[in-house]
Amino acid sequence: MKKKFMGKLVLFLLIFSINSFINVCSASQRIVIAGGALTEIVFALGAGDQVVGVDKTSSFPEKVKQLPQIGYWKLLNIEGILSLKPSLFITLNDVEPENIIDQVNQSKVDVLALKRVPGTIELLYENINKIAVKLDKQKEGQVLINQIRTNLADLETKITTHPQKTKVLALMSMGGTNSVAGKNTTIDALITIAGGENLANHNSFKSYTAESLITLNPEVIILNKHSIDQLGGLDKVNTIPGIIETAAFKNNRITIIDDSYLFGIGPRVDEAAKILFQSFYPQ
């Protein structure tokens, strides 16, 4: 009987030790992230204290701004990443240069590469699940998904009361030029989730003439804060060629959205969609 008890005790202690080791390893990760939405997921899961570096698109929560940066996600270099001595690199799978993920892998750093497009809620849930598993935060991941799902379900109910979709255009400052956001952009996905209709059917970003803007005549125009800064302030919106002839400008329906919502569909998607919905369908 005593031997049997001792055998069970040894087995219990062995299992406990293994679990403790796994937990300690997970808790002691040094995480570097390329992708603002991915950074938000890690922090939302409660693992922000393990993050030691981020890319330039990572700006939320506020404490992220105090972390070392590895550059822009489209222009990374292996030295900047490895200088932070990461044990895990969480990244978008289309970061550049194209060989950067292979370089990090070859440096014996664990890599979790996740899809950026299509910008859908389903992909967001998939990415949350994958990060949660990697960080041993499955419970927190499910709680986060359920919270987002509940909030979006409430929003979808409200959207159904507006069968006529609001016509929208999103103008973003790209290298000093105001370009219109089309398909395969985060803002296009957010417009759809919020119950609006993006009038731009082209892919990515494209410059529009004043005539094109007037012809489309959006009911709502979205600008990000960076674009407003580039213009020199909100009172300079009227300097965008053609904008003063649109219904959006005439009816004072210019919506400003924070840039931090626009670096991929992240865990605050319900918050961003609510802001846009309220601008599309004001009470």
mmCIF file of N, CA and C in Angstrom, residues 25 85-86 129 145 218 229:
data_model
loop_
_atom_site.group_PDB
_atom_site.id
_atom_site.type_symbol
_atom_site.label_atom_id
_atom_site.label_comp_id
_atom_site.label_asym_id
_atom_site.label_seq_id
_atom_site.Cartn_x
_atom_site.Cartn_y
_atom_site.Cartn_z
ATOM 1 N N CYS A 25 8.373 28.520 -18.675
ATOM 2 C CA CYS A 25 8.919 28.819 -19.999
ATOM 3 C C CYS A 25 8.026 29.802 -20.737
ATOM 4 N N LYS A 85 17.128 40.101 -28.416
ATOM 5 C CA LYS A 85 17.248 38.738 -27.872
ATOM 6 C C LYS A 85 15.881 38.064 -27.668
ATOM 7 N N PRO A 86 15.064 38.025 -28.698
ATOM 8 C CA PRO A 86 13.725 37.428 -28.551
ATOM 9 C C PRO A 86 13.788 35.907 -28.466
ATOM 10 N N ASN A 129 -6.761 32.798 -31.433
ATOM 11 C CA ASN A 129 -6.602 31.407 -30.990
ATOM 12 C C ASN A 129 -5.163 30.934 -31.111
ATOM 13 N N ILE A 145 -12.521 36.403 -27.388
ATOM 14 C CA ILE A 145 -13.345 36.134 -28.578
ATOM 15 C C ILE A 145 -14.827 36.275 -28.251
ATOM 16 N N PRO A 218 -19.765 60.823 -51.884
ATOM 17 C CA PRO A 218 -20.030 60.044 -50.668
ATOM 18 C C PRO A 218 -20.869 60.807 -49.647
ATOM 19 N N ASP A 229 -3.364 65.702 -39.628
ATOM 20 C CA ASP A 229 -2.097 66.356 -39.288
ATOM 21 C C ASP A 229 -1.352 66.771 -40.561
#
